[in-house]
CSV table of C-alpha atoms and ligand atoms in Angstrom, one decimal:
chain,number,residue,atom,x,y,z
A,11,UNK,CA,13.2,9.6,-3.9
A,12,UNK,CA,16.7,11.0,-4.2
A,13,UNK,CA,19.7,9.0,-3.4
A,14,UNK,CA,20.8,11.0,-0.4
A,15,UNK,CA,22.5,10.0,2.8
A,16,UNK,CA,19.0,9.6,4.2
A,17,UNK,CA,18.1,7.1,1.6
A,18,UNK,CA,21.5,5.3,2.0
A,19,UNK,CA,20.7,4.9,5.7
A,20,UNK,CA,17.3,3.4,4.9
A,21,UNK,CA,18.8,1.0,2.4
A,22,UNK,CA,21.5,-0.1,4.9
A,23,UNK,CA,18.9,-0.7,7.7
A,24,UNK,CA,16.7,-2.7,5.3
A,25,UNK,CA,19.7,-4.8,4.3
A,26,UNK,CA,20.6,-5.4,7.9
A,27,UNK,CA,17.1,-6.6,8.6
A,28,UNK,CA,17.5,-9.6,6.3
A,29,UNK,CA,21.3,-10.1,6.4
A,30,UNK,CA,23.3,-13.2,7.4
A,31,UNK,CA,20.5,-15.7,6.7
A,32,UNK,CA,18.6,-14.5,9.8
A,33,UNK,CA,15.0,-13.2,10.0
A,34,UNK,CA,12.6,-11.2,12.0
A,35,UNK,CA,10.3,-12.0,14.9
A,36,UNK,CA,6.9,-10.4,15.3
A,37,UNK,CA,6.1,-9.8,18.9
A,38,UNK,CA,3.7,-7.0,18.1
A,39,UNK,CA,0.3,-8.6,18.8
A,40,UNK,CA,-2.2,-5.9,19.8
A,41,UNK,CA,-3.6,-5.9,23.4
A,42,UNK,CA,-6.7,-7.7,22.2
A,43,UNK,CA,-4.9,-10.3,20.1
A,44,UNK,CA,-2.4,-11.2,22.8
A,45,UNK,CA,-5.2,-11.3,25.4
A,46,UNK,CA,-7.1,-13.7,23.2
A,47,UNK,CA,-4.1,-16.0,23.0
A,48,UNK,CA,-3.5,-15.7,26.8
A,49,UNK,CA,-7.2,-16.6,27.4
A,50,UNK,CA,-6.8,-19.8,25.4
A,51,UNK,CA,-3.6,-20.7,27.3
A,52,UNK,CA,-5.2,-19.9,30.7
A,53,UNK,CA,-2.9,-16.8,31.3
A,54,UNK,CA,-4.4,-13.7,33.0
A,55,UNK,CA,-5.0,-10.9,30.5
A,56,UNK,CA,-3.2,-8.0,32.2
A,57,UNK,CA,-0.6,-5.5,31.2
A,58,UNK,CA,1.9,-7.1,33.6
A,59,UNK,CA,1.5,-10.6,32.1
A,60,UNK,CA,1.9,-9.1,28.6
A,61,UNK,CA,5.1,-7.4,29.8
A,62,UNK,CA,6.3,-10.6,31.4
A,63,UNK,CA,5.7,-12.6,28.2
A,64,UNK,CA,7.6,-10.0,26.1
A,65,UNK,CA,10.4,-10.3,28.6
A,66,UNK,CA,10.6,-14.1,28.1
A,67,UNK,CA,11.0,-13.5,24.4
A,68,UNK,CA,13.3,-10.5,24.4
A,69,UNK,CA,15.7,-11.9,27.0
A,70,UNK,CA,16.0,-15.3,25.4
A,71,UNK,CA,19.8,-15.9,25.5
A,72,UNK,CA,21.4,-16.2,22.1
A,73,UNK,CA,18.4,-14.9,20.1
A,74,UNK,CA,20.5,-12.4,18.2
A,75,UNK,CA,22.2,-15.4,16.5
A,76,UNK,CA,19.0,-16.1,14.6
A,77,UNK,CA,17.0,-12.9,14.7
A,78,UNK,CA,18.0,-9.5,13.1
A,79,UNK,CA,14.9,-7.5,14.2
A,80,UNK,CA,11.9,-7.6,16.5
A,81,UNK,CA,8.6,-5.9,15.7
A,82,UNK,CA,7.2,-4.5,18.9
A,83,UNK,CA,3.7,-3.2,19.9
A,84,UNK,CA,3.4,0.3,21.4
A,85,UNK,CA,3.2,-0.7,25.1
A,86,UNK,CA,6.3,-2.9,24.8
A,87,UNK,CA,8.5,0.0,23.7
A,88,UNK,CA,8.2,1.6,27.1
A,89,UNK,CA,8.3,-1.5,29.2
A,90,UNK,CA,11.3,-2.9,31.2
A,91,UNK,CA,12.5,-6.2,32.5
A,92,UNK,CA,11.6,-7.1,36.1
A,93,UNK,CA,15.1,-5.9,37.1
A,94,UNK,CA,14.4,-2.5,35.5
A,95,UNK,CA,16.3,-2.7,32.1
A,96,UNK,CA,14.3,-1.1,29.3
A,97,UNK,CA,13.4,-3.7,26.6
A,98,UNK,CA,14.9,-1.3,24.0
A,99,UNK,CA,18.2,-1.7,25.8
A,100,UNK,CA,17.9,-5.5,26.0
A,101,UNK,CA,17.4,-5.6,22.3
A,102,UNK,CA,20.4,-3.5,21.6
A,103,UNK,CA,22.5,-5.7,23.8
A,104,UNK,CA,21.3,-8.8,21.9
A,105,UNK,CA,22.1,-7.1,18.5
A,106,UNK,CA,18.4,-7.1,17.5
A,107,UNK,CA,17.0,-4.1,15.6
A,108,UNK,CA,13.8,-2.7,17.2
A,109,UNK,CA,10.7,-2.0,15.0
A,110,UNK,CA,7.2,-1.0,15.6
A,111,UNK,CA,3.7,-2.0,14.5
A,112,UNK,CA,2.1,1.1,13.1
A,113,UNK,CA,-1.3,0.0,11.8
A,114,UNK,CA,-4.2,0.3,14.2
A,115,UNK,CA,-6.1,-2.8,13.1
A,116,UNK,CA,-8.9,-2.9,10.6
A,117,UNK,CA,-12.4,-1.5,10.1
A,118,UNK,CA,-15.2,-2.5,7.7
A,119,UNK,CA,-14.7,-1.2,4.2
A,120,UNK,CA,-17.9,0.8,3.7
A,121,UNK,CA,-20.0,-0.6,0.9
A,122,UNK,CA,-18.1,-3.9,0.7
A,123,UNK,CA,-19.6,-6.4,3.1
A,124,UNK,CA,-17.1,-8.8,4.7
A,125,UNK,CA,-14.1,-6.7,3.6
A,126,UNK,CA,-11.8,-4.7,5.7
A,127,UNK,CA,-9.4,-1.7,5.4
A,128,UNK,CA,-6.6,-0.9,7.7
A,129,UNK,CA,-6.7,2.1,10.1
A,130,UNK,CA,-3.9,4.3,11.4
A,131,UNK,CA,-3.1,6.9,8.7
A,132,UNK,CA,-4.6,9.9,10.4
A,133,UNK,CA,-1.9,10.6,13.1
A,134,UNK,CA,0.8,8.6,11.4
A,135,UNK,CA,3.3,11.4,10.9
A,136,UNK,CA,3.3,12.4,14.6
A,137,UNK,CA,3.6,8.8,15.7
A,138,UNK,CA,6.5,8.2,13.3
A,139,UNK,CA,8.4,11.3,14.6
A,140,UNK,CA,8.0,10.1,18.2
A,141,UNK,CA,9.1,6.5,17.5
A,142,UNK,CA,12.1,7.6,15.4
A,143,UNK,CA,13.2,9.7,18.5
A,144,UNK,CA,12.8,6.6,20.7
A,145,UNK,CA,15.2,4.7,18.4
A,146,UNK,CA,12.8,2.5,16.4
A,147,UNK,CA,14.4,1.7,13.0
A,148,UNK,CA,11.6,0.0,11.1
A,149,UNK,CA,7.9,-0.4,11.1
A,150,UNK,CA,5.1,-2.7,10.0
A,151,UNK,CA,1.6,-2.2,8.5
A,152,UNK,CA,-0.7,-5.1,7.7
A,153,UNK,CA,-3.5,-5.0,5.2
A,154,UNK,CA,-6.0,-7.9,5.3
A,155,UNK,CA,-7.4,-9.5,2.1
A,156,UNK,CA,-10.1,-12.2,2.4
A,157,UNK,CA,-10.7,-14.8,-0.3
A,158,UNK,CA,-14.4,-15.7,-0.5
A,159,UNK,CA,-16.2,-16.6,-3.7
A,160,UNK,CA,-15.7,-13.5,-5.9
A,161,UNK,CA,-13.9,-11.6,-3.2
A,162,UNK,CA,-11.6,-9.8,-2.8
A,163,UNK,CA,-13.1,-6.9,-4.6
A,164,UNK,CA,-10.8,-4.5,-6.6
A,165,UNK,CA,-11.9,-1.8,-4.2
A,166,UNK,CA,-10.6,-3.8,-1.2
A,167,UNK,CA,-7.3,-4.5,-2.9
A,168,UNK,CA,-6.8,-0.9,-4.0
A,169,UNK,CA,-7.9,0.6,-0.7
A,170,UNK,CA,-5.5,-1.6,1.3
A,171,UNK,CA,-2.5,-1.3,-1.1
A,172,UNK,CA,-2.9,2.5,-1.3
A,173,UNK,CA,-2.9,2.7,2.5
A,174,UNK,CA,0.2,0.6,2.6
A,175,UNK,CA,1.9,2.9,0.1
A,176,UNK,CA,0.9,6.0,2.1
A,177,UNK,CA,2.3,4.4,5.2
A,178,UNK,CA,5.5,3.4,3.4
A,179,UNK,CA,6.2,6.9,2.1
A,180,UNK,CA,5.6,8.4,5.5
A,181,UNK,CA,8.0,5.9,7.1
A,182,UNK,CA,10.8,6.6,4.6
A,183,UNK,CA,10.4,10.4,5.1
A,184,UNK,CA,11.1,9.8,8.8
A,185,UNK,CA,14.1,7.5,8.1
A,186,UNK,CA,12.2,4.4,9.2
A,187,UNK,CA,12.2,1.3,7.0
A,188,UNK,CA,8.6,0.2,6.1
A,189,UNK,CA,7.7,-3.5,6.2
A,190,UNK,CA,4.7,-3.7,3.9
A,191,UNK,CA,2.4,-6.6,4.8
A,192,UNK,CA,-0.5,-7.3,2.4
A,193,UNK,CA,-1.8,-10.5,4.0
A,194,UNK,CA,-4.1,-12.7,1.9
A,195,UNK,CA,-5.5,-14.7,4.8
A,196,UNK,CA,-5.9,-18.5,4.9
A,197,UNK,CA,-9.5,-18.4,6.1
A,198,UNK,CA,-11.8,-20.4,3.7
A,199,UNK,CA,-11.6,-23.5,1.6
A,200,UNK,CA,-10.2,-22.0,-1.6
A,201,UNK,CA,-7.6,-23.8,-3.7
A,202,UNK,CA,-3.9,-23.0,-3.7
A,203,UNK,CA,-4.3,-21.8,-7.3
A,204,UNK,CA,-6.9,-19.2,-6.2
A,205,UNK,CA,-4.5,-18.0,-3.5
A,206,UNK,CA,-1.8,-17.6,-6.1
A,207,UNK,CA,-4.1,-15.6,-8.4
A,208,UNK,CA,-5.3,-13.3,-5.7
A,209,UNK,CA,-1.9,-12.8,-4.1
A,210,UNK,CA,-0.4,-11.9,-7.5
A,211,UNK,CA,-3.1,-9.2,-8.1
A,212,UNK,CA,-2.5,-7.8,-4.6
A,213,UNK,CA,1.2,-7.6,-5.0
A,214,UNK,CA,0.9,-6.0,-8.5
A,215,UNK,CA,-1.4,-3.4,-7.0
A,216,UNK,CA,0.9,-2.8,-4.1
A,217,UNK,CA,4.0,-2.1,-6.2
A,218,UNK,CA,1.9,0.1,-8.5
A,219,UNK,CA,0.9,2.2,-5.5
A,220,UNK,CA,4.4,2.2,-4.0
A,221,UNK,CA,5.6,3.6,-7.4
A,222,UNK,CA,2.9,6.2,-7.5
A,223,UNK,CA,4.0,7.5,-4.1
A,224,UNK,CA,7.7,7.4,-5.0
A,225,UNK,CA,8.7,4.9,-2.4
A,226,UNK,CA,12.3,3.7,-2.7
A,227,UNK,CA,12.1,-0.1,-3.0
A,228,UNK,CA,15.7,-0.6,-1.8
A,229,UNK,CA,14.4,0.7,1.6
A,230,UNK,CA,11.3,-1.6,1.8
A,231,UNK,CA,10.8,-5.1,3.1
A,232,UNK,CA,7.9,-7.1,1.7
A,233,UNK,CA,6.0,-9.3,4.2
A,234,UNK,CA,3.7,-11.5,2.1
A,235,UNK,CA,1.8,-14.7,2.8
A,236,UNK,CA,3.1,-17.9,1.2
A,237,UNK,CA,0.9,-19.3,-1.5
A,238,UNK,CA,-1.3,-21.8,0.3
A,239,UNK,CA,-4.7,-23.5,0.0
A,240,UNK,CA,-7.4,-22.2,2.4
A,241,UNK,CA,-7.2,-23.7,5.9
A,242,UNK,CA,-10.5,-25.5,5.3
A,243,UNK,CA,-9.6,-26.8,1.9
A,244,UNK,CA,-9.8,-30.6,1.6
A,245,UNK,CA,-6.3,-31.0,0.1
A,246,UNK,CA,-3.1,-30.0,1.9
A,247,UNK,CA,-0.2,-28.8,-0.4
A,248,UNK,CA,3.3,-30.2,-0.4
A,249,UNK,CA,6.2,-27.9,0.4
A,250,UNK,CA,7.4,-28.4,-3.2
A,251,UNK,CA,4.1,-27.1,-4.6
A,252,UNK,CA,3.9,-24.2,-2.1
A,253,UNK,CA,7.5,-23.2,-3.0
A,254,UNK,CA,6.9,-23.5,-6.7
A,255,UNK,CA,3.7,-21.3,-6.7
A,256,UNK,CA,5.1,-18.9,-4.1
A,257,UNK,CA,8.3,-18.2,-6.1
A,258,UNK,CA,6.4,-17.9,-9.3
A,259,UNK,CA,4.0,-15.4,-7.8
A,260,UNK,CA,6.8,-13.3,-6.2
A,261,UNK,CA,8.9,-13.4,-9.4
A,262,UNK,CA,6.0,-12.2,-11.4
A,263,UNK,CA,5.0,-9.3,-9.2
A,264,UNK,CA,7.9,-8.2,-6.9
A,265,UNK,CA,10.6,-5.9,-8.4
A,266,UNK,CA,14.2,-7.2,-7.9
A,267,UNK,CA,15.2,-4.0,-6.2
A,268,UNK,CA,13.1,-4.7,-3.0
A,269,UNK,CA,15.5,-5.2,-0.1
A,270,UNK,CA,14.0,-8.4,1.1
A,271,UNK,CA,11.0,-10.7,1.4
A,272,UNK,CA,10.1,-11.9,5.0
A,273,UNK,CA,7.1,-14.1,5.2
A,274,UNK,CA,4.3,-14.1,7.8
A,275,UNK,CA,3.3,-17.6,9.0
A,276,UNK,CA,-0.4,-16.9,8.8
A,277,UNK,CA,-1.6,-19.8,11.1
A,278,UNK,CA,0.6,-22.5,9.7
A,279,UNK,CA,2.1,-24.8,12.4
A,280,UNK,CA,5.8,-24.2,13.0
A,281,UNK,CA,7.1,-27.3,11.2
A,282,UNK,CA,5.0,-26.6,8.1
A,283,UNK,CA,6.1,-23.0,7.9
A,284,UNK,CA,9.7,-24.0,8.2
A,285,UNK,CA,9.4,-26.8,5.6
A,286,UNK,CA,7.8,-24.4,3.2
A,287,UNK,CA,10.4,-21.7,3.7
A,288,UNK,CA,13.1,-24.3,3.4
A,289,UNK,CA,11.7,-25.6,0.0
A,290,UNK,CA,11.6,-22.0,-1.3
A,291,UNK,CA,15.2,-21.4,-0.5
A,292,UNK,CA,16.5,-24.8,-1.3
A,293,UNK,CA,14.7,-25.4,-4.6
A,294,UNK,CA,15.0,-21.9,-6.0
A,295,UNK,CA,18.2,-20.5,-4.6
A,296,UNK,CA,19.4,-19.3,-8.0
A,297,UNK,CA,16.2,-17.7,-9.0
A,298,UNK,CA,15.5,-15.4,-6.0
A,299,UNK,CA,16.7,-11.8,-6.5
A,300,UNK,CA,16.0,-10.9,-2.9
A,301,UNK,CA,16.9,-12.5,0.5
A,302,UNK,CA,13.8,-14.6,1.4
A,303,UNK,CA,13.3,-15.1,5.1
A,304,UNK,CA,10.9,-15.2,8.0
A,305,UNK,CA,9.0,-12.6,10.0
A,306,UNK,CA,6.8,-15.0,11.9
A,307,UNK,CA,4.9,-14.5,15.1
A,308,UNK,CA,2.9,-17.7,15.8
A,309,UNK,CA,5.3,-20.1,14.0
A,310,UNK,CA,8.2,-18.7,16.1
A,311,UNK,CA,6.7,-18.4,19.6
A,312,UNK,CA,3.1,-19.7,20.0
A,313,UNK,CA,4.6,-22.9,21.5
A,314,UNK,CA,6.7,-20.8,23.9
A,315,UNK,CA,3.5,-19.1,25.0
A,316,UNK,CA,1.8,-22.4,25.7
A,317,UNK,CA,4.8,-23.7,27.6
A,318,UNK,CA,5.2,-20.5,29.7
A,319,UNK,CA,1.6,-20.4,30.8
A,320,UNK,CA,2.4,-17.2,32.8
A,321,UNK,CA,4.6,-19.1,35.3
A,322,UNK,CA,8.2,-18.2,36.3
A,323,UNK,CA,9.2,-21.8,36.6
A,324,UNK,CA,8.4,-22.3,32.9
A,325,UNK,CA,10.5,-19.4,31.5
A,326,UNK,CA,13.6,-21.5,30.7
A,327,UNK,CA,11.6,-24.1,28.8
A,328,UNK,CA,9.6,-21.4,26.9
A,329,UNK,CA,12.9,-19.7,25.9
A,330,UNK,CA,14.4,-23.0,24.8
A,331,UNK,CA,11.3,-23.5,22.5
A,332,UNK,CA,11.6,-20.0,21.0
A,333,UNK,CA,15.3,-20.4,20.4
A,334,UNK,CA,14.8,-23.8,18.8
A,335,UNK,CA,12.3,-22.5,16.4
A,336,UNK,CA,14.4,-19.4,15.6
A,337,UNK,CA,17.3,-21.8,14.9
A,338,UNK,CA,15.1,-24.0,12.7
A,339,UNK,CA,13.9,-21.1,10.6
A,340,UNK,CA,17.5,-19.8,10.1
A,341,UNK,CA,18.2,-23.3,8.8
A,342,UNK,CA,15.2,-23.0,6.5
A,343,UNK,CA,16.3,-19.6,5.3
A,344,UNK,CA,19.5,-21.4,4.2
A,345,UNK,CA,17.7,-24.3,2.7
A,346,UNK,CA,19.1,-26.7,5.3
A,347,UNK,CA,16.1,-27.4,7.5
A,348,UNK,CA,15.2,-31.0,8.4
A,349,UNK,CA,12.0,-31.7,10.5
B,13,13P,P1,2.0,-14.7,12.0
B,13,13P,O1,3.4,-15.2,11.7
B,13,13P,O2,1.4,-15.3,13.3
B,13,13P,O3,1.0,-14.8,10.9
B,13,13P,O4,2.1,-13.2,12.4
B,13,13P,C1,2.8,-12.4,11.5
B,13,13P,C2,2.4,-11.0,11.7
B,13,13P,O5,3.2,-10.1,12.0
B,13,13P,C3,1.0,-10.7,11.4
B,13,13P,O6,0.9,-9.3,11.2
């Protein structure tokens, strides 16, 4: 893509998303995902409770000290605080850049049992134009890759990375920075080495597809999984090993021109996610060509949800928890986190 003002704008937004040792927060759970989390926490599964939960997070005092950007779900973009202030305005006040989840979940990949491909390309251009007008500056699209015996298939990797590249090119045309999230999920009992092998293949495929579709890497944020053993694997990995294999994988497969790397947490508990991010930044500071930060959902605010429980009297304690985890991850981003 040409180095026009348009592109410079994209590059400067992407840089701002990962600047100052801060990270991103994902508060973009779909209606069904958030409802499932509410159900487990005993919270009513209604639009009003989802709005109220998003208000708890967005209005947490001081959050802009640790968070550069928040990924929103569609309904949140139009919602307001109880006192009538649009969430988009609250974010602006807090100095937090608003972004939007654009994928529409997954469907079965025909002919490949157990594997999924992400939906949402059909009306993407129209949705992008509308969100750009509303002031959304960046977007997210998640592809899901399962490790299971011989899986993932090449077909699954190529289908998902091609869709990610189509989405990224469409975003950049609209002046929106794409976060590309090819998530190799933790489900299963595979080894950490198998996760490294699969993740490297996925990332190599992703950057090949991004190149094919002329996506400008300076205006892209990569949101990968860390390199971890499957959640049912007998052996847990130390932060030192996670950091070593994660950095090795990223350095092999991710061009240095990418604006930033912002990990998903993937079901790790908050302390483990912070320890791993910390080891990456502490042990490999000199070897990382990109800022390496967080774009967590669960590892930043699942405890807040469980504290809040849908009750006004718990808002302050829930916000304290969210702020505390945001602060911890900024420390991990700097390689200075202690559990
Ligand atoms: P987790 O940090 O909970 O994995 O969520 C990140 C995300 O945005 C998933 O798409």
